[in-house]
Every structure is written in C-alpha cells, then in structure tokens.
C-alpha cells in the first residue's frame, strides 16, 4: 500500500507540474533579435494581457530615456528628500604618512559636490592646492592636488560634527604612499587663503 501510494503521489505531482508549466508558459523577453525601440514598444504595451500582471508595472515609465540631472528615468520619483552633510568652511588637516603634511582648505559645497582650494605645508615648503570631491552619507571622497604637480592626495574621510577623519593615499609617478588624515573645522565660512608669490 505504501509503495503504490508513493507512486501515485509522484505521478500526480508530475501531471500537475506539466500542466502548470504548459498553462503559464512565459515567452522569453526580450528576445535576442529585438532592437531597443522594439523592446521599448513591448514595455509600453505590456507583454501579457492580464491587467494586474506584474510585467506591466513599468508600462508608464520612460525606461529608455535618462534625465541628465538625476541619472534616472524622467518619471522616477524620489519620495525621501536627500540630505547632505554640510562641510563647507575652512578646514585644517594633518596628513601623517611617510612625512607629516599640514593642509588648510577652503571647501565649498553644492549638495553632494565639494570643491575648494588651499595651502599644503610639507618640510617647510608651501604649495597651492585645489580640491574636489563627493559626499555620500557621512563619508566624503576628497581629491587634493598641488598646483603644477602630478601628485594627488586621495582622502577617504568620515564626517562628524566639526571634524573629518580617515585615511589618504598620495600618488605621483612611481610613488604610492598611504597615510592617516585628521581634520578639524576652523570656521563655517571659507576664508581667504593668502596668494602665493
């Protein structure tokens, strides 16, 4: 009795599986020969007839057009406003690596974009620098480059109220030197850095 029951159960499962596969056969989408415009038309019209079919969820989206400002489809809606940590101001950094350097930066901010300029002091020599970077959450990637130099400081910092701390890598032709970066906010408003003579 037990053996026959198992065989009947397996046969029933096989029949139901075959019926389910045949009834809900989904066409492959997109097929290899579909062009971008054909795919777009299929998405607009929907591949299936059922109005509640999840494949139609993107029917009203402009999936094949990207807005230059947001990098998303024009119909995409951001429901939660994005807030960026404010780091604009005059900052002082100590860069500890193969040698210790001191960096003063005036940073400006436009949402997640950071730019600025300042002075780098190393071994008693001063050099003008430019800075640019991006904020993501409580982190900032900041690239500082001495003017008229092939050197670059890549800072990866965590932002806390009044300070930024993390690491850096200094690169130049034939040189890669890691180090520790610690910075503190001197003033919220950027101040003028004396011009080099």
Tab-separated table of C-alpha atoms in Angstrom:
chain	number	residue	atom	x	y	z
A	1	UNK	CA	0.000	0.000	0.000
A	2	UNK	CA	2.757	2.444	0.897
A	3	UNK	CA	4.717	1.840	-2.319
A	4	UNK	CA	1.620	2.308	-4.521
A	5	UNK	CA	0.732	5.493	-2.619
A	6	UNK	CA	4.182	6.961	-3.259
A	7	UNK	CA	3.969	6.105	-6.985
A	8	UNK	CA	0.524	7.685	-7.271
A	9	UNK	CA	1.685	10.814	-5.434
A	10	UNK	CA	4.703	11.153	-7.752
A	11	UNK	CA	2.504	10.693	-10.820
A	12	UNK	CA	0.083	13.351	-9.555
A	13	UNK	CA	2.915	15.810	-8.889
A	14	UNK	CA	4.345	15.178	-12.375
A	15	UNK	CA	0.946	15.796	-14.010
A	16	UNK	CA	0.321	18.977	-12.051
A	17	UNK	CA	3.829	20.279	-12.815
A	18	UNK	CA	3.420	19.619	-16.539
A	19	UNK	CA	0.022	21.327	-16.575
A	20	UNK	CA	1.330	24.306	-14.658
A	21	UNK	CA	4.316	24.700	-16.960
A	22	UNK	CA	2.157	24.428	-20.078
A	23	UNK	CA	-0.557	26.791	-18.839
A	24	UNK	CA	1.742	29.556	-17.617
A	25	UNK	CA	4.402	29.368	-20.290
A	26	UNK	CA	6.025	32.777	-20.374
A	27	UNK	CA	7.574	33.941	-23.628
A	28	UNK	CA	11.234	34.835	-23.412
A	29	UNK	CA	11.600	38.602	-23.152
A	30	UNK	CA	13.438	40.289	-24.652
A	31	UNK	CA	14.458	38.005	-27.474
A	32	UNK	CA	17.917	38.330	-28.960
A	33	UNK	CA	16.644	39.845	-32.206
A	34	UNK	CA	14.723	42.699	-30.533
A	35	UNK	CA	16.051	46.202	-31.066
A	36	UNK	CA	15.919	48.861	-28.363
A	37	UNK	CA	12.878	50.523	-29.952
A	38	UNK	CA	11.021	47.190	-30.179
A	39	UNK	CA	11.793	46.454	-26.511
A	40	UNK	CA	10.514	49.916	-25.600
A	41	UNK	CA	7.253	49.294	-27.520
A	42	UNK	CA	6.786	45.922	-25.803
A	43	UNK	CA	7.295	47.528	-22.397
A	44	UNK	CA	4.833	50.318	-23.230
A	45	UNK	CA	2.181	47.852	-24.453
A	46	UNK	CA	2.900	45.051	-21.974
A	47	UNK	CA	3.819	41.508	-22.936
A	48	UNK	CA	0.772	39.911	-21.322
A	49	UNK	CA	-2.955	40.508	-21.409
A	50	UNK	CA	-3.801	40.441	-17.693
A	51	UNK	CA	-4.146	43.986	-16.346
A	52	UNK	CA	-2.740	43.014	-12.928
A	53	UNK	CA	0.284	41.209	-14.382
A	54	UNK	CA	3.495	42.455	-12.687
A	55	UNK	CA	5.256	42.589	-16.049
A	56	UNK	CA	3.203	45.719	-16.793
A	57	UNK	CA	4.486	47.624	-13.758
A	58	UNK	CA	6.898	49.659	-15.857
A	59	UNK	CA	4.445	50.433	-18.642
A	60	UNK	CA	4.237	54.138	-17.810
A	61	UNK	CA	7.935	54.653	-17.098
A	62	UNK	CA	10.303	56.165	-19.637
A	63	UNK	CA	12.817	53.402	-19.034
A	64	UNK	CA	14.828	54.081	-22.123
A	65	UNK	CA	15.440	57.784	-21.516
A	66	UNK	CA	17.751	59.057	-18.787
A	67	UNK	CA	17.495	62.517	-17.255
A	68	UNK	CA	20.915	64.204	-17.328
A	69	UNK	CA	20.474	65.859	-13.934
A	70	UNK	CA	19.272	62.867	-11.918
A	71	UNK	CA	20.647	59.946	-13.928
A	72	UNK	CA	17.218	58.282	-13.636
A	73	UNK	CA	14.156	57.850	-15.794
A	74	UNK	CA	12.215	61.141	-16.025
A	75	UNK	CA	9.179	59.564	-14.312
A	76	UNK	CA	11.187	58.265	-11.372
A	77	UNK	CA	10.114	59.958	-8.149
A	78	UNK	CA	12.328	60.389	-5.120
A	79	UNK	CA	9.951	60.203	-2.180
A	80	UNK	CA	12.533	60.943	0.506
A	81	UNK	CA	14.482	64.182	0.036
A	82	UNK	CA	18.215	63.571	0.003
A	83	UNK	CA	20.158	65.490	2.643
A	84	UNK	CA	23.890	66.004	2.512
A	85	UNK	CA	26.158	66.632	5.473
A	86	UNK	CA	27.343	70.249	5.370
A	87	UNK	CA	31.136	70.515	5.236
A	88	UNK	CA	31.575	73.935	3.622
A	89	UNK	CA	34.059	76.027	5.539
A	90	UNK	CA	37.704	76.487	6.405
A	91	UNK	CA	39.400	73.226	7.422
A	92	UNK	CA	42.790	72.264	8.816
A	93	UNK	CA	44.139	68.741	8.177
A	94	UNK	CA	47.135	66.812	9.414
A	95	UNK	CA	48.292	64.170	6.936
A	96	UNK	CA	50.523	61.600	8.600
A	97	UNK	CA	52.333	59.240	6.245
A	98	UNK	CA	55.937	58.893	5.101
A	99	UNK	CA	56.169	62.570	6.070
A	100	UNK	CA	53.769	64.774	8.009
A	101	UNK	CA	51.996	67.448	5.987
A	102	UNK	CA	49.616	70.196	7.026
A	103	UNK	CA	46.745	71.159	4.793
A	104	UNK	CA	44.457	74.172	5.032
A	105	UNK	CA	41.401	74.009	2.763
A	106	UNK	CA	38.508	76.305	1.958
A	107	UNK	CA	35.726	73.971	0.939
A	108	UNK	CA	32.558	74.912	-0.912
A	109	UNK	CA	29.574	72.634	-1.344
A	110	UNK	CA	26.702	72.184	-3.779
A	111	UNK	CA	24.586	69.305	-2.456
A	112	UNK	CA	26.908	66.260	-2.729
A	113	UNK	CA	29.627	68.050	-4.747
A	114	UNK	CA	32.585	69.603	-2.928
A	115	UNK	CA	35.266	71.885	-4.327
A	116	UNK	CA	37.879	74.175	-2.887
A	117	UNK	CA	41.434	75.387	-2.674
A	118	UNK	CA	44.113	75.841	-0.061
A	119	UNK	CA	47.736	75.525	1.016
A	120	UNK	CA	49.777	72.373	1.682
A	121	UNK	CA	52.787	72.697	4.010
A	122	UNK	CA	55.414	69.951	3.858
A	123	UNK	CA	59.034	70.129	5.072
A	124	UNK	CA	58.766	73.918	5.356
A	125	UNK	CA	57.575	74.289	1.747
A	126	UNK	CA	54.153	75.688	0.853
A	127	UNK	CA	52.189	74.714	-2.241
A	128	UNK	CA	48.820	75.851	-3.506
A	129	UNK	CA	46.303	73.036	-3.885
A	130	UNK	CA	42.897	72.503	-5.431
A	131	UNK	CA	40.294	70.131	-4.032
A	132	UNK	CA	37.223	68.347	-5.356
A	133	UNK	CA	35.110	65.500	-4.077
A	134	UNK	CA	31.777	63.861	-3.385
A	135	UNK	CA	29.763	63.314	-0.221
A	136	UNK	CA	27.867	60.065	0.297
A	137	UNK	CA	26.054	59.846	3.599
A	138	UNK	CA	28.534	60.668	6.371
A	139	UNK	CA	31.550	59.982	4.126
A	140	UNK	CA	33.432	62.174	1.714
A	141	UNK	CA	35.901	61.238	-1.007
A	142	UNK	CA	38.161	64.253	-1.425
A	143	UNK	CA	40.866	64.649	-4.064
A	144	UNK	CA	43.531	67.256	-3.336
A	145	UNK	CA	46.125	68.134	-5.934
A	146	UNK	CA	49.068	70.529	-5.590
A	147	UNK	CA	49.008	73.086	-8.417
A	148	UNK	CA	51.620	72.421	-11.129
A	149	UNK	CA	52.246	68.937	-9.783
A	150	UNK	CA	51.392	65.397	-10.829
A	151	UNK	CA	50.826	64.420	-7.209
A	152	UNK	CA	47.366	63.618	-5.865
A	153	UNK	CA	46.067	63.078	-2.339
A	154	UNK	CA	43.007	60.793	-2.286
A	155	UNK	CA	41.294	61.271	1.049
A	156	UNK	CA	38.542	58.964	2.311
A	157	UNK	CA	37.007	60.617	5.360
A	158	UNK	CA	34.180	60.095	7.821
A	159	UNK	CA	32.365	63.310	8.697
A	160	UNK	CA	31.449	64.086	12.297
A	161	UNK	CA	30.383	67.472	13.733
A	162	UNK	CA	33.438	69.733	13.487
A	163	UNK	CA	35.838	67.081	12.200
A	164	UNK	CA	36.675	64.707	9.360
A	165	UNK	CA	38.925	61.709	9.924
A	166	UNK	CA	40.080	58.777	7.844
A	167	UNK	CA	42.868	57.762	5.527
A	168	UNK	CA	44.594	59.004	2.399
A	169	UNK	CA	46.778	57.711	-0.384
A	170	UNK	CA	49.316	60.003	-2.012
A	171	UNK	CA	50.125	59.088	-5.604
A	172	UNK	CA	52.640	60.542	-8.026
A	173	UNK	CA	54.602	58.990	-10.908
A	174	UNK	CA	56.355	55.990	-9.324
A	175	UNK	CA	55.053	56.805	-5.816
A	176	UNK	CA	52.150	55.415	-3.759
A	177	UNK	CA	52.119	56.301	-0.057
A	178	UNK	CA	49.214	55.646	2.337
A	179	UNK	CA	48.592	57.615	5.495
A	180	UNK	CA	46.151	58.847	8.125
A	181	UNK	CA	44.180	62.084	7.738
A	182	UNK	CA	42.583	64.060	10.545
A	183	UNK	CA	40.840	67.373	10.058
A	184	UNK	CA	39.020	69.947	12.115
A	185	UNK	CA	36.677	72.744	11.161
A	186	UNK	CA	38.193	76.182	11.770
A	187	UNK	CA	35.234	78.263	10.580
A	188	UNK	CA	31.933	77.597	8.846
A	189	UNK	CA	32.530	80.357	6.292
A	190	UNK	CA	35.512	79.809	3.988
A	191	UNK	CA	38.172	82.473	4.494
A	192	UNK	CA	40.703	83.830	2.044
A	193	UNK	CA	43.950	81.908	1.784
A	194	UNK	CA	46.942	84.161	1.078
A	195	UNK	CA	48.040	84.019	-2.546
A	196	UNK	CA	51.461	82.550	-3.231
A	197	UNK	CA	54.068	84.976	-4.553
